[in-house]
XYZ file of N, CA, C and O in Angstrom:
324
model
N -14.173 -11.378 -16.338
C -14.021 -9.948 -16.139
C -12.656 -9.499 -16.635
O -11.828 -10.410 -16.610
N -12.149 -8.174 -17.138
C -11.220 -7.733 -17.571
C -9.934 -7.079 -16.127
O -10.220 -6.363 -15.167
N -8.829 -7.551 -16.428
C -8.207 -7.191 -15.576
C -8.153 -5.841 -15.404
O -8.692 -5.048 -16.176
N -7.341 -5.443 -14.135
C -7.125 -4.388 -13.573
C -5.432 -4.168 -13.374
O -4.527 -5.000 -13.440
N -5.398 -2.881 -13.136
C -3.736 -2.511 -12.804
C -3.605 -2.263 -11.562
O -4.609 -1.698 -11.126
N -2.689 -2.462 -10.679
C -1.784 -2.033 -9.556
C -0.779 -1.055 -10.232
O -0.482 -1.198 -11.418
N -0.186 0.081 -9.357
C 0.832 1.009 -9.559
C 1.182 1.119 -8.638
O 0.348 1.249 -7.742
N 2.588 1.133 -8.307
C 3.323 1.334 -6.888
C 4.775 2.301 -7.211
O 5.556 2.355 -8.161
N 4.696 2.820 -6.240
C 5.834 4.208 -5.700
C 6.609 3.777 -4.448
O 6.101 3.388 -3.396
N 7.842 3.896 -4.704
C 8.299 3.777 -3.166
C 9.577 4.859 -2.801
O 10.271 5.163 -3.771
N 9.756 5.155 -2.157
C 11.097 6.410 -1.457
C 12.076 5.813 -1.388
O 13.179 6.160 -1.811
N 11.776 4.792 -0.816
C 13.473 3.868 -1.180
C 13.282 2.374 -1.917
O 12.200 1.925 -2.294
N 14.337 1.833 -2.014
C 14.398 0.320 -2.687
C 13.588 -0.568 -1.921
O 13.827 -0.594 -0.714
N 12.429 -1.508 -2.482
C 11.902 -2.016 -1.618
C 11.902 -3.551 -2.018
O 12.670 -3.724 -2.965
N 11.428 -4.447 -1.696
C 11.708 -6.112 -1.553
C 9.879 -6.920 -1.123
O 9.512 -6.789 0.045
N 9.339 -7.345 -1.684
C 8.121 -7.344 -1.292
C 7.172 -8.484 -2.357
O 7.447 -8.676 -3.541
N 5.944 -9.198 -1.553
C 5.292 -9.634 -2.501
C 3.865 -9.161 -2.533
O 3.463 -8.190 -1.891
N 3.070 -9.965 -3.381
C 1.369 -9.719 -3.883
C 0.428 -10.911 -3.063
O 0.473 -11.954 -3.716
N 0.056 -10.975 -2.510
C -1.038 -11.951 -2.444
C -2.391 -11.182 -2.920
O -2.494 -10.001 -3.249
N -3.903 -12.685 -2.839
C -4.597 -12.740 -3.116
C -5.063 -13.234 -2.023
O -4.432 -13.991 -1.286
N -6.833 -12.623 -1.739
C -7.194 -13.098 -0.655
C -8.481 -14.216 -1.362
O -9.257 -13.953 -2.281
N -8.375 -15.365 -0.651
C -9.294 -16.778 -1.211
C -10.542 -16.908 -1.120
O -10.769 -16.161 -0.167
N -11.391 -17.268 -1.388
C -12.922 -17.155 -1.352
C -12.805 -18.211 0.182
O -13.894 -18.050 0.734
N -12.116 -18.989 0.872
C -12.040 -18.882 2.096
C -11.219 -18.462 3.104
O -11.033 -19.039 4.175
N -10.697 -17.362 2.700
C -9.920 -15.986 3.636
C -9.079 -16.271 3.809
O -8.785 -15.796 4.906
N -8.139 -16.940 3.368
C -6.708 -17.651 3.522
C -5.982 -16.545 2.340
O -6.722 -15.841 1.654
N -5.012 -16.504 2.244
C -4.208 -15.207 1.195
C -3.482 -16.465 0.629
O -3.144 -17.535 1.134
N -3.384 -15.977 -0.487
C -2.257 -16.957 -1.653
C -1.808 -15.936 -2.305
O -2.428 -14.904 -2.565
N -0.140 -16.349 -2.727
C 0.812 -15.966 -3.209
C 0.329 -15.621 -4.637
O -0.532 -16.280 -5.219
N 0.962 -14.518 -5.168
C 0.550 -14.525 -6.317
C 2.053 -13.600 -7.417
O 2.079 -13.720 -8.642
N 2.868 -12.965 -6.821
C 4.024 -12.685 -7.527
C 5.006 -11.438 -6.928
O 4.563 -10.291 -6.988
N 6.466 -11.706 -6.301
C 7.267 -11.384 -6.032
C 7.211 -9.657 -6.406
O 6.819 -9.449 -7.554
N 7.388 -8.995 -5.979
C 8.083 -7.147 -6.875
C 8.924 -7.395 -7.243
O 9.516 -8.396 -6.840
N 9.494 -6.456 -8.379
C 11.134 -6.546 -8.785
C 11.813 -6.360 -7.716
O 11.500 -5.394 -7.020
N 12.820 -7.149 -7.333
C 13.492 -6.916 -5.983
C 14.560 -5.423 -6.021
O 14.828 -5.012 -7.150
N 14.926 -4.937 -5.269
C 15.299 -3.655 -5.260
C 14.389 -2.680 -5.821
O 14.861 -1.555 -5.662
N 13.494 -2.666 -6.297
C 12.521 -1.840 -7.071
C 11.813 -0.367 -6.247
O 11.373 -0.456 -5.101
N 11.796 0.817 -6.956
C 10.933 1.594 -6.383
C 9.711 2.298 -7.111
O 9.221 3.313 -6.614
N 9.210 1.744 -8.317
C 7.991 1.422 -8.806
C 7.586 0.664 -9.756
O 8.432 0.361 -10.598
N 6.520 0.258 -9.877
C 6.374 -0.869 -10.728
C 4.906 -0.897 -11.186
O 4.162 0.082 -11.131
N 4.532 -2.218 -11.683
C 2.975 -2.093 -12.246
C 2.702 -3.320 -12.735
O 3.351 -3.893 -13.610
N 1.517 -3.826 -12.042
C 1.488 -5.489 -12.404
C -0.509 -5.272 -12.769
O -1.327 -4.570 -12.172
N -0.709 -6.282 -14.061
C -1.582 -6.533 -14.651
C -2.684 -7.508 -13.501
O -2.078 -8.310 -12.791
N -3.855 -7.456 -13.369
C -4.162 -8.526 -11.828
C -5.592 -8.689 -12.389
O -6.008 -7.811 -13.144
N -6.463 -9.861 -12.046
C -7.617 -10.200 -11.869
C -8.308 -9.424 -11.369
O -7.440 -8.652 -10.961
N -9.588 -8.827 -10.942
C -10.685 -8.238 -10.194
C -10.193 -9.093 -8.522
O -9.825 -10.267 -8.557
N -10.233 -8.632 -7.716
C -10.555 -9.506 -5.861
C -9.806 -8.604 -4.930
O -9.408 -7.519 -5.354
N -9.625 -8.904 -3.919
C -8.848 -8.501 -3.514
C -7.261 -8.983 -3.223
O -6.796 -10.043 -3.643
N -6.397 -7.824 -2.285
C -4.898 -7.780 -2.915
C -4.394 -7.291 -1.411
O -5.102 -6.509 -0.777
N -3.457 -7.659 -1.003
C -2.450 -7.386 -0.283
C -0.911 -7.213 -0.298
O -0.272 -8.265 -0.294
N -0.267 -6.136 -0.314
C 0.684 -6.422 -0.638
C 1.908 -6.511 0.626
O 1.749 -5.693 1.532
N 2.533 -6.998 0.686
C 3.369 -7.292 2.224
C 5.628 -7.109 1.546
O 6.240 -7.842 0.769
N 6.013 -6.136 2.143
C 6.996 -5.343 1.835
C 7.894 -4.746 2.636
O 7.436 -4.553 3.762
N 9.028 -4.371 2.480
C 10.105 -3.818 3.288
C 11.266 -3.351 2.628
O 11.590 -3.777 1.519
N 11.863 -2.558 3.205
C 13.007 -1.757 2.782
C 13.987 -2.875 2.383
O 14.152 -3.721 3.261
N 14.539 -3.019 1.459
C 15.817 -3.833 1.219
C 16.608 -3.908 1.920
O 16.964 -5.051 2.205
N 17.280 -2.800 2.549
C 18.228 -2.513 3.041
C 17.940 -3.374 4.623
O 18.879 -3.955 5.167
N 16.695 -3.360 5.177
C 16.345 -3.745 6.043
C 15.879 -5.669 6.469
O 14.943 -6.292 5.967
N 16.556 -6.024 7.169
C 16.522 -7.846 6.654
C 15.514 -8.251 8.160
O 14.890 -9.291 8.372
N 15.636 -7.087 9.000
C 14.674 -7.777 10.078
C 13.257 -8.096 9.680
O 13.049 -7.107 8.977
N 11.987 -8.879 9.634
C 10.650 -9.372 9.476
C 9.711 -7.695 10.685
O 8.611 -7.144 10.644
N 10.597 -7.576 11.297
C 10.127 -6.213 12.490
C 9.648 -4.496 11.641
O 8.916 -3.547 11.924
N 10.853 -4.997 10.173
C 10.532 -3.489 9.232
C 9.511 -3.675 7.965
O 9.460 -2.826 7.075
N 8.477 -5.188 7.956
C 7.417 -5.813 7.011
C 5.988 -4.659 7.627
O 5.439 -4.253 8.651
N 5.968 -4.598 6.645
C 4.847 -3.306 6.109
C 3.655 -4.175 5.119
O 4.007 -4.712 4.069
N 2.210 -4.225 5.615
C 1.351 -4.382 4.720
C 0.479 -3.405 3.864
O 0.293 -2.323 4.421
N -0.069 -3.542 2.692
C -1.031 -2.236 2.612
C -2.616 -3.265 1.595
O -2.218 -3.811 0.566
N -3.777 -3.409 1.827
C -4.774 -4.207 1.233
C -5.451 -3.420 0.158
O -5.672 -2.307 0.636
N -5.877 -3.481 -1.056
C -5.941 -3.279 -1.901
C -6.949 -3.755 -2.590
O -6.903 -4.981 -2.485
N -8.124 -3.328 -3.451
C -8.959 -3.937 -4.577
C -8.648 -3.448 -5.603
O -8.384 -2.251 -5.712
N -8.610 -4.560 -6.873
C -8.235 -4.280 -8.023
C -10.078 -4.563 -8.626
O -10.896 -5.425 -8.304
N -10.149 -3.612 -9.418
C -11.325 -3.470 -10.178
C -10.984 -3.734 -11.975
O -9.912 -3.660 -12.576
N -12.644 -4.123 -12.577
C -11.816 -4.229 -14.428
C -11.628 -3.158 -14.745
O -12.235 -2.223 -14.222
N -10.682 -2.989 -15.744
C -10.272 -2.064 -16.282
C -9.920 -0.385 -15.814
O -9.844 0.635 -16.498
N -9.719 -0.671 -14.058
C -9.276 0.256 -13.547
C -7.916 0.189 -13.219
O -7.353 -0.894 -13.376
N -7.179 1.307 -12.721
C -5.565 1.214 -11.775
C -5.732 1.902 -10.320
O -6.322 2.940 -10.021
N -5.208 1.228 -9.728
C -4.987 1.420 -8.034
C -4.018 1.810 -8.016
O -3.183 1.192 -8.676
N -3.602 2.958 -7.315
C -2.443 3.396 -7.159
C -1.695 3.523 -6.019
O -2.030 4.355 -5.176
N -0.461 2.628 -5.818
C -0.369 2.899 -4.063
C 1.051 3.161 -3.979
O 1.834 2.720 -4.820
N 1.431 3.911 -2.928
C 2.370 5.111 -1.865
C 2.989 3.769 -0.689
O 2.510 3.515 0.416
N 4.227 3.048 -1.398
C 4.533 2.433 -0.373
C 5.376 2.718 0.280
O 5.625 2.058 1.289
C-alpha cells in the first residue's frame, strides 16, 4: 500500500515520539519529532499511530500528552498538538 502523511502544529516547542500499534496491541517505536519543534510532517505506512509528547520546557512525565491517529494511502492526517 502507498504511504500516508502525518502533519502536526503545536503552540509551543514540543519534544515527543511516534509509535505504531502491533498486530498484537503492543505499540512500537517508530521515530522521535524534531526536538524543540512546533510543526512537522513525517511520511508513514497505512495502521495505526500514536503519538506521545510534551512541552519542552516541561521535564515532568505528569505534562505527557497522547493523541491516536490512522494514517491512510495516499492521504494526510492532520493534528493540533
Amino acid at each position: 500500500q502507498a504511504p500516508g502523511f502525518v502533519k502536526y502544529n503545536s503552540g509551543r516547542n514540543i519534544v515527543g515520539q511516534i509509535f505504531t500499534k502491533n498486530s498484537n496491541g503492543t505499540w512500537g517505536w517508530v521515530c522521535n519529532l524534531k526536538d524543540g519543534s512546533l510543526s512537522g510532517t513525517w511520511q508513514l505506512q497505512p495502521g495505526e499511530y500514536r503519538v506521545v509528547y510534551r512541552p519542552k520546557n516541561l521535564n515532568s512525565a505528569a505534562y505527557t500528552l497522547e493523541k491516536d491517529f490512522r494514517i491512510n494511502s495516499n492521504k494526510t492526517v492532520s493534528l493540533k498538538l
